[in-house]
Structure formats: C-alpha cells, structure tokens
CSV table of C-alpha atoms in Angstrom, one decimal:
chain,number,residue,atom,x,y,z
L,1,UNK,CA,-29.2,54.0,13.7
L,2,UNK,CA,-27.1,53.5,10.6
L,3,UNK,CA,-24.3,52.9,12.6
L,4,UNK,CA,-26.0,50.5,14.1
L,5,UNK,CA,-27.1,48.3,11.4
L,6,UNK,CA,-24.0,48.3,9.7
L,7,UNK,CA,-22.2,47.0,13.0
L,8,UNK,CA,-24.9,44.1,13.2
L,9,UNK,CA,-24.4,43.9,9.2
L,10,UNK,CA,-20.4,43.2,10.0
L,11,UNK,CA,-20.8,41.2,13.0
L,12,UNK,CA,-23.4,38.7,10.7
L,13,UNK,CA,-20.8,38.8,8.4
L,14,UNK,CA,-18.1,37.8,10.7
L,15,UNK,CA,-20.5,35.2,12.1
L,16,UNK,CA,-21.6,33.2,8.4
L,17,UNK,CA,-17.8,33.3,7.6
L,18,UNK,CA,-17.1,31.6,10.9
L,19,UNK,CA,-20.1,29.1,10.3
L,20,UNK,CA,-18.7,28.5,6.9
L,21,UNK,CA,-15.3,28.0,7.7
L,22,UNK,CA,-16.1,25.4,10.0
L,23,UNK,CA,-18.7,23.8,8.0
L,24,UNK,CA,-16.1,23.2,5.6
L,25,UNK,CA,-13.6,21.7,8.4
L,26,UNK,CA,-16.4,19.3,9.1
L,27,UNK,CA,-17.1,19.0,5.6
L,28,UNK,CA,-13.5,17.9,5.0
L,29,UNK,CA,-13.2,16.0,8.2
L,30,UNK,CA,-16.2,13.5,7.2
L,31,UNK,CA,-15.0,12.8,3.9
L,32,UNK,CA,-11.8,12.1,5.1
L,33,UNK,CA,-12.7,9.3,7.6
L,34,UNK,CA,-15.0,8.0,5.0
L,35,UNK,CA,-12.4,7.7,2.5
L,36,UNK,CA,-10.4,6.3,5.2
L,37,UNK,CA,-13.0,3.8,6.1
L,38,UNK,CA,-13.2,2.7,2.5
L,39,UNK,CA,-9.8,2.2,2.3
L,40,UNK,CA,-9.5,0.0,5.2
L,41,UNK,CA,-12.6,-1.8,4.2
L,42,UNK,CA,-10.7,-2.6,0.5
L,43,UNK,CA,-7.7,-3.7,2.5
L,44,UNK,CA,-9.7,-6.1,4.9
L,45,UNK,CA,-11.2,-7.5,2.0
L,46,UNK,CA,-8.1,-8.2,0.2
L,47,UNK,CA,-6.4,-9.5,3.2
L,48,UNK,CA,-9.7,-12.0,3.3
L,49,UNK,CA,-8.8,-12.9,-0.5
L,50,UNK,CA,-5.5,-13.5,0.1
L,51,UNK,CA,-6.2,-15.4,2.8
L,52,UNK,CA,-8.5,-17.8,0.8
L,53,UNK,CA,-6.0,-17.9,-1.5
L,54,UNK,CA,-3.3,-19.4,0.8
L,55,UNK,CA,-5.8,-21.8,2.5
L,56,UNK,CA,-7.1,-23.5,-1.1
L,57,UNK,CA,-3.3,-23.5,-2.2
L,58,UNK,CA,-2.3,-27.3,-2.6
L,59,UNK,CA,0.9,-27.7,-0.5
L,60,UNK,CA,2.6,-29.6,-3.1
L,61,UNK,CA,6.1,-29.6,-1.1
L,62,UNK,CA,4.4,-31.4,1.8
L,63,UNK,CA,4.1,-34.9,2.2
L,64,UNK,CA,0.4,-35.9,3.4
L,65,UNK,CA,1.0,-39.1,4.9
L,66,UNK,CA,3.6,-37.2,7.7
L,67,UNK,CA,0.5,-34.6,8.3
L,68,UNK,CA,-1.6,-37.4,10.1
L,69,UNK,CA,-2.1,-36.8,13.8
L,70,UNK,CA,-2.1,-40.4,14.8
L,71,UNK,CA,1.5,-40.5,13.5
L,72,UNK,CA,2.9,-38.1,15.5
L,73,UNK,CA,3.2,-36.3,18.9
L,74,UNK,CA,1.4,-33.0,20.3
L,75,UNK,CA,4.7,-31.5,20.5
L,76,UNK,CA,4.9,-31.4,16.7
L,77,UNK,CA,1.0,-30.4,15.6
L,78,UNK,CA,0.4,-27.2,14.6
L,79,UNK,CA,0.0,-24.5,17.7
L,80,UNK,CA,-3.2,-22.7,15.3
L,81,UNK,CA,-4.7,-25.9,13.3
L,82,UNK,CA,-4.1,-28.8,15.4
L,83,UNK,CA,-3.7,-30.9,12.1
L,84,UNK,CA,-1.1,-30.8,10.6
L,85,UNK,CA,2.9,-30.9,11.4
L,86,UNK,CA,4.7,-28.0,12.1
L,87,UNK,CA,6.5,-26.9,9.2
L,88,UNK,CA,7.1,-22.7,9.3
L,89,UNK,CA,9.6,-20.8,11.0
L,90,UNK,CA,9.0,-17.7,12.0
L,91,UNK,CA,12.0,-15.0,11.5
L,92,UNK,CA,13.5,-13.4,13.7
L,93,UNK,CA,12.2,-15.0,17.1
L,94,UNK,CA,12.7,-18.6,15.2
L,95,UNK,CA,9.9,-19.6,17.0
L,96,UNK,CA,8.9,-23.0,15.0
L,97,UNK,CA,4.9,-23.6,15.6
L,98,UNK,CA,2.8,-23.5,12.6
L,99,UNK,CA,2.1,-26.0,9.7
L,100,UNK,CA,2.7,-23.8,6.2
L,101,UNK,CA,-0.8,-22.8,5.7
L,102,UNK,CA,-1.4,-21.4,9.0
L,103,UNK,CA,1.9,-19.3,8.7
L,104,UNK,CA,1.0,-18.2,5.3
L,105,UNK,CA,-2.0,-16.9,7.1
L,106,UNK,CA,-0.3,-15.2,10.2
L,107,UNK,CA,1.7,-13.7,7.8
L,108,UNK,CA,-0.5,-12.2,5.4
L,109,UNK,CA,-1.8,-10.6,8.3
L,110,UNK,CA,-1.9,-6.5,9.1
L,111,UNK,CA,0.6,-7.0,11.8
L,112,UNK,CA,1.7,-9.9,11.9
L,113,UNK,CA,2.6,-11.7,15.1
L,114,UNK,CA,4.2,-15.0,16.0
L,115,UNK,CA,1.7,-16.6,18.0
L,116,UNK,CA,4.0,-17.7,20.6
L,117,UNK,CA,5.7,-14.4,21.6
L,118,UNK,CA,4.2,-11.9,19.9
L,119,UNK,CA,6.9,-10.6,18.5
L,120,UNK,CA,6.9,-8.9,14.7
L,121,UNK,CA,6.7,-11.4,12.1
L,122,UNK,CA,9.7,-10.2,9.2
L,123,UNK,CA,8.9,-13.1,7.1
L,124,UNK,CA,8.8,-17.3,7.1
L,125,UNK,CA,10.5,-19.8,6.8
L,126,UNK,CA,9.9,-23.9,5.4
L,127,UNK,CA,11.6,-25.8,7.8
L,128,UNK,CA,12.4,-29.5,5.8
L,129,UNK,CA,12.9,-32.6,8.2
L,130,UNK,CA,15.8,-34.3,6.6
C-alpha cells in the first residue's frame, strides 16, 4: 500500500511539473506575440505619421502651375493621384510614375514596391524637366 502511494505521489509529481512546464511555454508564447503585436502596432502607427507628414509637406521645389491636369497629357499624371505630374523615379527598375508626394509615400512604406512592376523600391529619385 505504501508503495503504492508513493508511486501515485511521483507520478503526480511528474504530472504538475509537466503542466507547469508547459504553462510556462504558453505563458511565454502569449507574451511574446503580444509584445510582438505591440510592436507592430507602434510601427503602423509611425508609418501613418510619417505618412501625414510627407502628404502636408509643401513641395516647395515644384512648380504648381505645371501640376494642372488641363495642361498636360494622361501619359504624364501621376499613376497613384491622378493630379499631379510625374516627378519621382523609382531606383533600380527606373520606372518613372509618381508625382513626389505619392513616391514619398510608396516609399515610406514596409516594403516598398514600385507600383508598376513590383519590384523593391531602394530609394527615389526627383526627376527635373529641363
């Protein structure tokens, strides 16, 4: 009988270590993906400030009376805004399809992407008409 008891007294042992060991795992686990989720939730957020940030920047460089749609053709609007004249090269495709802002914005970006053939975005370029 003693024998007995002491088995059962080992093997509930055994089993609370076990239940422990993986309540901590879990334990761990859950504060991992929080902090994870916390982190990308600080990111997104100051990817969104950034990005109001570029869009209320004054484009000082750029002339507004060439950014009028009347005054020139489809083939040189903007491929995101439709407003404005296409200004940004993207490096390396070359691809040339955005006005400044929107490139500022494609850039700033997690991964960025040129819109025309998705290919990584290393950085932009201002592209002056001379």
């Amino acid at each position: 009988m003693e024998a007995e008891m002491s088995s059962r007294a080992r093997f509930f042992f055994w089993v609370t270590v076990a239940l422990g060991t993986v309540s901590v795992g879990l334990l761990g686990h859950a504060i991992y993906r929080l902090w994870e989720r916390v982190k990308r939730h600080r990111e997104a957020r100051e990817a969104q400030e950034r990005f109001h940030e570029a869009d209320n920047e004054d484009d000082a460089g750029e002339n507004g009376s060439d950014d009028e749609p009347g005054e020139m053709g489809d083939g040189q609007l903007c491929v995101i805004c439709l407003r404005k004249r296409r200004r940004a090269a993207f490096v390396p495709c070359g691809h040339l399809v955005c006005c400044c802002n929107c490139a500022k914005r494609v850039e700033l970006m997690d991964e960025p992407l040129c819109p025309v053939c998705r290919q990584d975005i290393q950085y932009m370029l201002r592209v002056y008409d001379s």
